[in-house]
Amino acid sequence: MRALVWDGSQARVVPDAPQPGLLPGTALVRVRLAGICSTDLQILAGYMGFRGILGHEFVGEVVEGPNELRGRRVVGEINFACRRCPTCASGRTRHCPTRTVLGILGADGAFAEFVRLPVVNLHRVPDRVGDQQAVFVEPLAAAFQGAEQTASLQGGRSAVIGAGKLGLLIAQVLATRGDHVVLVCRGQASLERLEARLETVMRRLDIERSSVASVGRGFDLVVEATGDQAGLALAVELVKPQGAILLKSTVAGQHTLDLAPLVINEVRVIGSRCGAFAPAIQALAEETISVSPLIDAELPLSDGIEALRRAGAPGALKLLLEPSA
Amino acid sequence: MRALVWDGSQARVVPDAPQPGLLPGTALVRVRLAGICSTDLQILAGYMGFRGILGHEFVGEVVEGPNELRGRRVVGEINFACRRCPTCASGRTRHCPTRTVLGILGADGAFAEFVRLPVVNLHRVPDRVGDQQAVFVEPLAAAFQGAEQTASLQGGRSAVIGAGKLGLLIAQVLATRGDHVVLVCRGQASLERLEARLETVMRRLDIERSSVASVGRGFDLVVEATGDQAGLALAVELVKPQGAILLKSTVAGQHTLDLAPLVINEVRVIGSRCGAFAPAIQALAEETISVSPLIDAELPLSDGIEALRRAGAPGALKLLLEPSA
């Protein structure tokens, strides 16, 4: 099958990757659409030391698996847990210490014609949610997770640093729950692009936009969604004493940071990764969150390398890959 | 008056520091005993850029001030707030943006014969609490603050990294509230010193001791109280997914750290600084927390430089200064 493979030094689209083999408790999914995430680009920079087929955001249809799923459109939670250890028994399966993670850790991903996942990881997609919406379930679930981890700050002043695809999802989720949200852009160009593309969404949700230079201070919550090292230092500047920073970026390599302000100002830094899919599917079905304006382009998987390049360009939003094309 | 002064390059005991001048709303306190904190040593390494009389842990008696306080033994909260700004109005006076801080930021400290504080910062010391106990109120209040910030983890498995004076107070506070506490020492020598000195306290509170090499993983709460850069990286290793790290050390300079594990494991890092005095005074009055075994020595203020040196030696615990001697 066609697949986009990372071998540790080069990403290539190959025509002849082996189709995933049969495994009990799993389903084989024909990928209809997959999304490129910043984590994919981080992997190309060395993050997680992953080798194999990239991709963890997808929507597809089950071609082999339980009767009730066969032929259905599904999305898939990306952490494959053992479901036997104490961590799994406590319900925290996303943190299973022996987990594999789709396209990130020890499990081939979804930038391919077919992908195999445990049946328990699959969620049916309602008919009224199109493929171009459903492909956002995974990152939107991560955005909802951030909101859940900061539930005590609901209704406060929140700044989201980084107007990328994840930042734009989180800003919407926080605005929807009643926060006063300021989206902080780190360049005038990206601020203008954003206005042009997302004005309707921003206006509907009353999300303010600001440059770094003109943004205020003293936010109850600052979401660090920049995808780079500078984000956390800025977050520390913007957050109020005893406020919280939600840390979303997983950046390959070491950060250098003065931690004293965190202690002096008694700030909480909350790491946040993946979330449950149900609230994300519901939000897309009810159209409370807009994802279509985040799509830059949809390319055939055969143009996957070009798509990765475009996804890494400054100001890029979501690039989608169509494996059957 | 005699005082221990830091001029930015040298610490000296001077015989002729000017006595603090009269200011409305303040009281003049004759210092009976003062304690050396790791923060004092950090200031000598450049932390906060402070210049002036060092020292923020003390017990003294009011010699000039309101009638009801004159002649009374007091301890003093160290943050001097404006009590007019929105932060103060919200009750978070310790985080007043224009605050000064005793012996740390813009206010002369307590390594002197006399110190002046706002009357609202003073707390009377019950007769049954001796000077050698009362001088621990400030760091013990900080330990209780850490417990309050992690109240949701009460009764869980907690590791305290750093068996210094602050770590030993926090370990006791957490054990008292019902946590299963492991105190992690970073050297066999300090582990043995600790056993010799604090065995009774540890046994009474059922606090386990461990070296770094043999400590387990997966703690609900890890307290970073090492006072140096390596502490946080170790804390990240020891904490369980979705657990919390309480960050107590204020270290001068930049930390280098891989932040990805915080995001992947959805860990909370909670900065923690000062606390309210009331619970600390009560704990000392009720003798639920032992502080006497933490005292290395009590020296006259005239030997203050020697005391600072001893306080900075590996494995040192609390050095006390007696200004009248």
XYZ file of C-alpha atoms in Angstrom:
650
model
C 0.000 0.000 0.000
C 1.013 3.656 -0.386
C 2.394 5.185 2.815
C 4.473 8.109 4.075
C 7.416 6.601 5.951
C 9.999 8.246 8.218
C 13.228 6.229 8.510
C 14.973 8.524 10.976
C 16.722 10.591 8.372
C 14.317 10.904 5.466
C 10.558 11.010 4.904
C 9.388 9.285 1.717
C 6.158 8.225 0.106
C 6.538 4.559 -0.782
C 4.152 2.602 -3.042
C 4.735 -0.779 -1.463
C 4.536 -0.566 2.324
C 3.170 -3.854 3.699
C -0.498 -3.690 4.633
C -0.951 -4.014 8.453
C -1.266 -7.670 9.464
C -4.201 -9.225 11.272
C -4.212 -8.873 15.065
C -6.926 -9.963 17.520
C -9.000 -7.128 18.962
C -8.099 -4.769 16.147
C -9.803 -3.383 13.084
C -8.388 -2.502 9.712
C -9.376 0.974 8.580
C -9.183 2.406 5.076
C -7.983 5.976 5.642
C -10.248 8.558 3.948
C -8.417 11.667 5.145
C -5.481 12.347 7.495
C -4.204 15.572 9.037
C -0.627 16.780 9.540
C 0.046 17.815 13.135
C 2.997 19.805 14.497
C 3.987 16.632 16.323
C 4.636 15.008 12.930
C 7.027 17.844 12.126
C 8.651 17.460 15.560
C 9.213 13.775 14.818
C 11.126 14.803 11.683
C 13.278 16.917 14.048
C 14.028 13.912 16.258
C 11.133 13.903 18.722
C 10.330 10.482 20.236
C 12.889 8.726 18.010
C 10.000 7.333 15.973
C 10.518 5.223 12.830
C 7.698 4.042 10.599
C 4.520 5.345 8.984
C 3.701 8.826 10.292
C 0.267 10.266 11.093
C -2.176 10.105 13.970
C -5.082 12.336 12.897
C -7.446 10.527 10.551
C -10.931 9.544 9.567
C -11.519 6.299 7.736
C -13.889 3.422 7.229
C -13.617 -0.006 8.776
C -12.900 -2.688 6.195
C -12.150 -5.544 8.555
C -13.347 -5.832 12.144
C -16.524 -6.332 14.189
C -19.798 -6.505 12.234
C -21.223 -3.404 13.873
C -18.270 -1.323 12.681
C -17.660 -2.766 9.249
C -18.296 -0.141 6.567
C -18.712 2.598 9.181
C -16.764 5.815 9.277
C -14.568 6.036 12.359
C -11.925 8.122 14.082
C -9.404 6.570 16.453
C -7.897 7.418 19.843
C -4.152 7.241 19.394
C -2.913 5.617 22.634
C -2.959 1.819 22.499
C -3.038 0.678 26.138
C -2.382 -2.742 27.663
C -5.623 -2.480 29.702
C -4.170 -4.799 32.365
C -1.726 -2.641 34.397
C -2.604 -0.564 37.489
C -2.534 2.651 35.445
C -5.072 1.235 32.991
C -7.132 -0.210 35.843
C -7.330 3.282 37.329
C -8.876 4.505 34.081
C -5.831 6.408 32.868
C -5.323 4.264 29.774
C -3.831 7.186 27.829
C -0.932 6.993 30.313
C -0.394 3.222 30.206
C 3.368 2.858 30.710
C 3.681 0.188 28.008
C 1.383 1.920 25.514
C 2.183 2.398 21.872
C 0.980 5.550 20.164
C -0.310 5.744 16.601
C 2.373 7.198 14.332
C 4.360 8.477 17.341
C 5.604 5.569 19.426
C 5.952 1.998 18.252
C 2.847 1.867 16.053
C 2.539 2.636 12.352
C 0.356 5.641 11.647
C -2.363 6.851 9.331
C -0.494 8.490 6.463
C -1.249 5.324 4.510
C -4.042 3.654 2.599
C -4.786 1.432 5.585
C -4.170 1.639 9.321
C -4.857 -0.886 12.079
C -6.126 0.107 15.555
C -7.553 -1.669 18.584
C -11.343 -1.810 18.232
C -11.746 -0.127 21.652
C -9.953 2.943 20.288
C -12.478 3.524 17.507
C -15.375 5.968 17.622
C -18.110 6.109 14.996
C -18.489 9.437 13.239
C -22.066 10.769 13.008
C -23.309 11.167 9.423
C -23.682 14.912 9.810
C -19.950 15.309 10.519
C -18.061 15.359 7.212
C -14.604 13.895 6.661
C -13.003 17.344 6.681
C -14.501 17.956 10.110
C -13.934 14.475 11.516
C -10.218 14.600 10.780
C -10.036 17.309 13.478
C -11.475 15.105 16.244
C -8.059 14.116 17.619
C -6.589 17.641 18.014
C -9.966 18.995 19.148
C -10.102 16.298 21.846
C -6.694 17.557 23.023
C -8.121 21.089 23.166
C -11.060 19.896 25.281
C -8.626 18.082 27.582
C -6.870 21.398 28.250
C -10.191 22.969 29.137
C -11.013 20.114 31.486
C -7.622 20.414 33.229
C -8.282 24.119 33.866
C -11.970 23.859 34.726
C -11.444 25.912 37.898
C -10.486 28.906 35.740
C -13.653 28.818 33.602
C -14.956 32.303 32.864
C -11.653 34.037 33.548
C -9.282 35.982 31.309
C -7.399 33.544 29.086
C -4.579 34.166 26.631
C -3.725 31.638 23.955
C -0.173 32.115 22.651
C 0.272 30.755 19.176
C -2.382 31.214 16.519
C -1.624 27.887 14.891
C -4.085 25.099 14.309
C -4.041 23.869 17.908
C -4.143 27.382 19.389
C -7.167 28.207 17.253
C -9.004 25.114 18.468
C -8.186 25.808 22.114
C -9.206 29.464 21.805
C -12.587 28.360 20.490
C -13.076 25.750 23.215
C -12.204 28.255 25.955
C -14.442 30.963 24.457
C -17.280 28.466 24.205
C -17.027 27.697 27.914
C -17.210 31.410 28.755
C -13.605 32.557 29.095
C -12.639 36.019 27.846
C -10.071 34.867 25.296
C -7.222 36.830 23.739
C -5.373 35.075 20.939
C -1.750 36.244 20.925
C -0.016 36.261 17.534
C 3.723 36.572 17.329
C 3.872 38.448 14.037
C 1.843 41.132 12.294
C 1.683 38.959 9.173
C 0.130 36.022 10.980
C -2.272 38.382 12.757
C -3.472 39.682 9.379
C -3.735 36.203 7.847
C -5.742 35.173 10.840
C -8.146 38.088 10.558
C -8.746 37.354 6.904
C -9.337 33.647 7.405
C -11.117 33.432 10.732
C -12.857 36.743 11.217
C -16.330 35.207 11.292
C -15.379 32.563 13.845
C -13.567 35.084 16.038
C -16.430 37.539 15.934
C -19.050 34.894 16.691
C -17.088 33.725 19.745
C -15.892 37.211 20.751
C -12.229 36.164 20.676
C -9.880 39.157 20.821
C -6.673 39.180 18.807
C -3.459 40.831 19.896
C 0.178 41.074 18.956
C 2.767 40.170 21.584
C 3.757 43.827 21.853
C 0.300 45.070 22.753
C -1.087 42.182 24.811
C -1.907 42.869 28.451
C -0.621 41.036 31.498
C -2.235 39.294 34.436
C -4.162 36.521 32.680
C -5.784 33.850 34.836
C -4.831 31.241 32.251
C -2.195 31.301 29.528
C -2.155 28.506 26.968
C 1.263 27.841 25.463
C 0.520 26.481 21.998
C 3.384 27.937 20.005
C 5.202 24.733 19.262
C 8.544 26.323 20.062
C 10.812 27.129 22.954
C 10.039 30.826 23.307
C 6.404 30.193 24.165
C 6.801 29.235 27.803
C 8.938 32.241 28.697
C 6.277 34.538 27.243
C 3.555 32.622 29.070
C 5.388 33.198 32.355
C 5.330 36.941 31.611
C 1.617 37.046 30.815
C 0.171 34.941 33.610
C -0.967 36.520 36.828
C 0.334 35.435 40.247
C -1.329 32.165 41.275
C -2.580 31.747 37.700
C -2.021 28.762 35.432
C -0.112 27.984 32.256
C -1.373 25.170 30.072
C 1.618 23.662 28.298
C 0.675 22.061 24.979
C 3.843 22.202 22.888
C 6.026 19.135 22.774
C 9.309 20.467 21.466
C 12.252 18.244 20.634
C 15.247 19.186 22.749
C 16.089 21.125 25.863
C 14.458 24.303 27.123
C 16.391 26.967 28.958
C 14.230 28.868 31.373
C 14.395 30.917 34.540
C 12.091 28.998 36.857
C 12.224 31.461 39.759
C 9.203 33.487 38.517
C 7.079 30.321 38.648
C 7.960 29.881 42.312
C 7.754 33.562 43.258
C 4.386 34.004 41.545
C 3.125 30.571 42.594
C 2.132 29.712 39.053
C 0.860 26.271 38.042
C 2.246 24.806 34.808
C -0.057 22.078 33.555
C 1.177 19.669 30.916
C -1.554 18.598 28.521
C -1.524 16.035 25.736
C -4.463 13.971 24.497
C -8.108 13.997 25.370
C -11.268 11.937 25.223
C -12.944 11.932 21.805
C -16.600 12.146 22.846
C -16.782 15.905 23.591
C -14.891 16.681 20.384
C -17.235 14.590 18.225
C -20.227 16.203 19.908
C -18.873 19.745 19.362
C -18.339 19.021 15.666
C -21.792 17.491 15.339
C -23.352 20.550 17.005
C -21.069 22.916 15.079
C -20.085 24.820 18.231
C -16.462 24.714 17.027
C -15.428 25.714 13.492
C -12.678 23.716 11.870
C -13.143 24.276 8.124
C -11.434 27.708 8.180
C -8.318 26.006 9.550
C -7.764 23.919 6.415
C -4.986 25.219 4.182
C -5.210 22.506 1.548
C -6.015 18.855 0.869
C -3.314 16.998 -1.074
C -3.030 13.435 -2.326
C -0.780 11.248 -0.181
C 1.542 10.949 -3.196
C 2.318 14.642 -2.589
C 2.905 13.980 1.119
C 6.442 15.386 1.206
C 5.256 18.628 -0.350
C 2.424 18.690 2.197
C 4.892 18.279 5.083
C 6.938 21.142 3.666
C 3.887 23.386 3.446
C 2.752 22.388 6.952
C 6.101 23.567 8.301
C 5.995 26.988 6.640
C 5.421 29.994 8.929
C 1.734 30.701 9.428
C 0.609 27.391 7.967
C -2.565 25.865 9.344
C -3.936 22.388 8.615
C -2.715 20.339 5.671
C -4.785 17.257 4.878
C -3.680 14.117 3.031
C -5.934 11.901 0.945
C -4.382 8.412 0.800
C -6.629 7.015 -1.914
C -5.599 9.791 -4.321
C 23.231 48.955 65.292
C 24.960 45.705 64.378
C 23.771 44.196 61.091
C 24.787 41.729 58.393
C 24.847 43.666 55.123
C 25.156 42.450 51.524
C 26.452 45.108 49.127
C 26.211 43.060 45.960
C 29.738 41.738 46.125
C 30.494 41.169 49.791
C 28.614 40.239 52.970
C 29.889 41.970 56.110
C 28.816 42.416 59.701
C 28.895 46.146 60.384
C 28.662 47.695 63.867
C 27.054 50.954 62.772
C 24.155 50.307 60.414
C 21.531 53.024 60.892
C 18.598 51.932 63.031
C 15.385 51.722 60.920
C 13.587 55.096 60.870
C 10.048 55.704 62.086
C 7.284 54.993 59.572
C 3.507 55.158 60.121
C 1.789 51.793 60.433
C 4.982 50.000 61.338
C 6.546 48.595 64.481
C 10.166 48.430 65.515
C 11.201 44.945 66.613
C 14.275 43.977 68.609
C 15.411 40.739 66.942
C 15.886 37.909 69.450
C 16.825 35.192 66.956
C 17.032 34.979 63.158
C 17.407 31.996 60.833
C 19.518 31.602 57.704
C 17.491 30.380 54.728
C 18.746 28.996 51.417
C 17.252 32.107 49.829
C 19.847 34.184 51.734
C 22.571 32.088 50.150
C 20.909 32.461 46.753
C 20.971 36.244 47.210
C 24.741 36.021 47.710
C 24.793 34.213 44.337
C 22.914 37.054 42.656
C 19.277 36.142 43.210
C 16.841 39.102 43.191
C 19.697 41.626 42.915
C 19.104 42.536 46.556
C 21.304 45.020 48.441
C 20.972 45.728 52.156
C 20.504 43.901 55.446
C 19.805 40.211 54.819
C 17.432 37.942 56.728
C 13.697 37.233 56.683
C 13.223 34.506 59.318
C 13.103 35.947 62.829
C 11.449 36.186 66.197
C 11.727 39.386 68.199
C 9.970 41.677 70.616
C 8.201 44.883 69.755
C 9.968 47.903 71.218
C 8.002 50.596 69.410
C 4.502 50.225 68.025
C 0.888 49.772 69.098
C 0.306 49.384 72.859
C -1.117 45.874 72.517
C 2.072 44.685 70.850
C 4.736 46.563 72.800
C 6.933 44.146 74.738
C 5.348 41.153 73.038
C 7.207 38.472 71.153
C 6.308 38.463 67.468
C 7.132 36.877 64.151
C 6.543 38.710 60.878
C 5.140 37.899 57.443
C 7.741 38.980 54.948
C 5.719 40.487 52.082
C 4.912 44.169 52.601
C 1.884 44.862 50.416
C 0.342 48.166 49.293
C -3.132 46.966 50.366
C -4.741 49.245 47.785
C -4.280 47.530 44.398
C -6.667 44.987 42.807
C -4.344 42.099 43.742
C -4.403 43.140 47.413
C -8.161 43.760 47.252
C -8.582 40.173 46.032
C -6.824 38.981 49.187
C -3.581 37.979 47.489
C -1.432 40.504 49.364
C 1.617 38.223 49.184
C 1.496 38.810 45.426
C 1.040 42.602 45.506
C 2.910 43.780 42.378
C 4.517 46.709 44.224
C 5.362 44.756 47.368
C 8.697 44.866 49.101
C 9.962 41.715 50.783
C 11.889 41.606 54.047
C 15.576 41.045 53.353
C 14.849 39.956 49.778
C 13.386 42.836 47.784
C 13.675 46.503 48.696
C 13.359 46.144 52.465
C 16.119 45.703 55.033
C 15.985 42.370 56.800
C 16.313 40.819 60.215
C 20.016 39.970 60.506
C 20.294 43.047 62.698
C 19.605 44.206 66.212
C 16.385 45.873 65.067
C 14.011 45.424 62.161
C 10.945 47.426 61.135
C 7.792 45.812 59.719
C 4.212 46.877 59.002
C 2.100 46.175 62.080
C -0.333 44.110 59.957
C 2.499 41.703 59.186
C 3.165 40.832 62.824
C 1.834 37.790 64.652
C 2.140 37.287 68.400
C 3.982 34.171 69.479
C 2.247 32.081 72.178
C 4.282 31.779 75.387
C 4.623 28.039 75.017
C 6.474 28.449 71.709
C 10.147 29.166 72.427
C 12.361 31.437 70.360
C 14.139 28.481 68.776
C 10.761 27.191 67.591
C 9.265 30.548 66.635
C 12.144 31.364 64.307
C 10.849 28.496 62.110
C 7.388 30.004 61.627
C 8.237 31.621 58.276
C 9.666 28.509 56.542
C 7.040 26.301 58.171
C 4.319 28.612 56.808
C 5.834 28.053 53.353
C 5.654 24.297 53.949
C 1.964 24.536 54.880
C 1.327 26.614 51.752
C 2.682 23.752 49.653
C 0.321 21.357 51.387
C -2.617 23.690 50.770
C -1.745 23.984 47.064
C -1.774 20.198 46.754
C -4.762 19.501 48.982
C -6.356 17.300 46.297
C -3.449 14.856 46.670
C -3.821 14.442 50.446
C -3.274 10.849 51.524
C -1.350 9.863 48.418
C 2.241 8.776 47.865
C 4.524 11.799 48.179
C 8.252 12.108 47.615
C 10.216 15.038 48.983
C 13.503 15.534 47.132
C 16.084 17.325 49.201
C 16.534 16.533 52.885
C 17.455 20.103 53.753
C 15.717 22.276 56.288
C 12.764 23.104 54.026
C 12.394 19.537 52.754
C 12.306 18.249 56.327
C 9.544 20.685 57.248
C 7.478 19.824 54.162
C 7.929 16.077 54.736
C 6.560 16.506 58.247
C 3.604 18.625 57.116
C 2.672 16.111 54.399
C 3.036 13.139 56.772
C 0.883 14.932 59.332
C -1.910 15.341 56.801
C -1.796 11.631 55.986
C 0.440 11.308 52.938
C 2.773 8.312 52.652
C 6.016 10.280 52.527
C 9.396 9.221 51.189
C 12.246 11.636 51.816
C 14.782 11.349 49.004
C 18.407 12.095 49.913
C 20.951 12.664 47.204
C 23.927 11.193 49.016
C 24.598 8.330 51.391
C 26.365 10.707 53.770
C 23.377 13.014 54.097
C 21.089 10.018 54.482
C 23.172 8.804 57.449
C 23.373 12.266 59.012
C 19.640 12.515 58.695
C 19.005 9.160 60.337
C 21.216 10.098 63.252
C 19.624 13.480 63.779
C 15.965 12.944 62.958
C 15.285 9.282 63.579
C 12.718 9.956 66.288
C 10.778 12.469 64.214
C 10.846 10.233 61.154
C 9.720 7.197 63.095
C 6.918 9.079 64.846
C 5.563 10.347 61.522
C 6.353 7.164 59.583
C 8.437 9.019 57.018
C 10.475 6.668 54.825
C 13.965 7.614 53.741
C 15.539 6.638 50.449
C 18.552 7.346 48.311
C 17.987 8.535 44.742
C 19.251 5.198 43.443
C 16.702 3.108 45.312
C 13.646 5.357 45.313
C 10.551 4.123 43.484
C 8.648 5.872 40.726
C 5.049 6.867 40.221
C 4.528 9.295 43.100
C 1.289 11.261 43.181
C 3.213 14.285 44.445
C 6.904 15.126 44.232
C 8.211 18.099 46.186
C 11.312 19.699 44.670
C 13.134 21.215 47.642
C 16.734 20.665 46.650
C 17.682 24.266 46.105
C 19.530 23.424 42.936
C 18.970 22.841 39.251
C 19.052 19.067 39.196
C 15.999 18.762 41.419
C 13.309 19.391 38.859
C 14.654 16.879 36.332
C 14.632 14.199 39.044
C 11.130 15.236 40.101
C 9.934 14.742 36.512
C 11.316 11.195 36.639
C 9.652 10.321 39.935
C 6.165 11.731 39.419
C 3.398 9.596 37.998
C 1.400 10.567 34.906
C -1.152 13.238 35.823
C 0.646 13.746 39.145
C 2.004 17.000 40.536
C 5.391 18.531 41.259
C 5.586 21.191 43.929
C 8.431 23.521 43.009
C 9.971 25.200 46.046
C 13.540 26.011 45.039
C 14.284 29.483 43.777
C 17.604 29.087 42.053
C 19.557 32.002 40.617
C 20.037 31.563 36.889
C 18.659 29.560 34.024
C 17.463 25.971 34.084
C 17.890 23.664 31.149
C 15.182 21.079 30.992
C 13.376 18.793 28.578
C 9.757 19.865 29.005
C 8.239 17.209 26.737
C 7.757 14.685 29.602
C 5.609 17.238 31.437
C 3.319 17.479 28.435
C 3.335 13.773 27.580
C 2.625 12.741 31.174
C 0.255 15.665 31.807
C 2.091 16.658 34.957
C 1.260 19.798 36.935
C 4.210 21.874 38.172
C 3.088 24.117 41.009
C 5.268 27.020 42.066
C 5.113 27.662 45.787
C 6.644 30.429 47.867
C 5.272 31.883 51.113
C 2.364 30.909 53.272
C 0.039 32.186 55.953
C 1.560 32.172 59.447
C -1.432 30.998 61.498
C -1.230 27.241 60.722
C 2.522 27.269 61.322
C 2.217 28.969 64.722
C -0.532 26.535 65.689
C 1.520 23.500 64.652
C 4.471 24.690 66.735
C 2.221 25.401 69.715
C 0.715 21.918 69.454
C 4.120 20.358 68.724
C 2.797 18.412 65.738
C 5.915 19.489 63.812
C 9.454 19.120 65.234
C 11.910 21.871 64.447
C 14.560 21.611 67.186
C 16.377 18.682 65.503
C 16.871 20.911 62.457
C 19.092 23.380 64.319
C 22.793 22.996 63.553
C 23.990 25.849 65.730
C 23.168 29.240 67.159
C 25.866 31.874 66.604
C 26.173 35.501 67.591
C 25.449 37.927 64.751
C 29.071 39.060 65.017
C 29.946 35.601 63.628
C 27.389 36.011 60.849
C 29.832 35.467 58.002
C 31.011 32.209 59.545
C 27.348 31.222 60.003
C 26.620 31.898 56.309
C 29.605 29.760 55.379
C 28.416 26.907 57.578
C 24.860 27.246 56.251
C 26.191 26.756 52.728
C 28.153 23.590 53.521
C 26.772 20.301 52.129
C 24.275 18.709 54.485
C 23.912 21.818 56.647
C 20.558 22.397 58.282
C 19.440 25.511 60.176
C 21.955 28.096 61.402
C 20.554 30.671 63.804
C 21.896 34.146 64.527
C 21.552 35.968 67.814
C 21.837 39.724 67.149
C 22.163 40.815 70.763
C 25.234 38.624 71.249
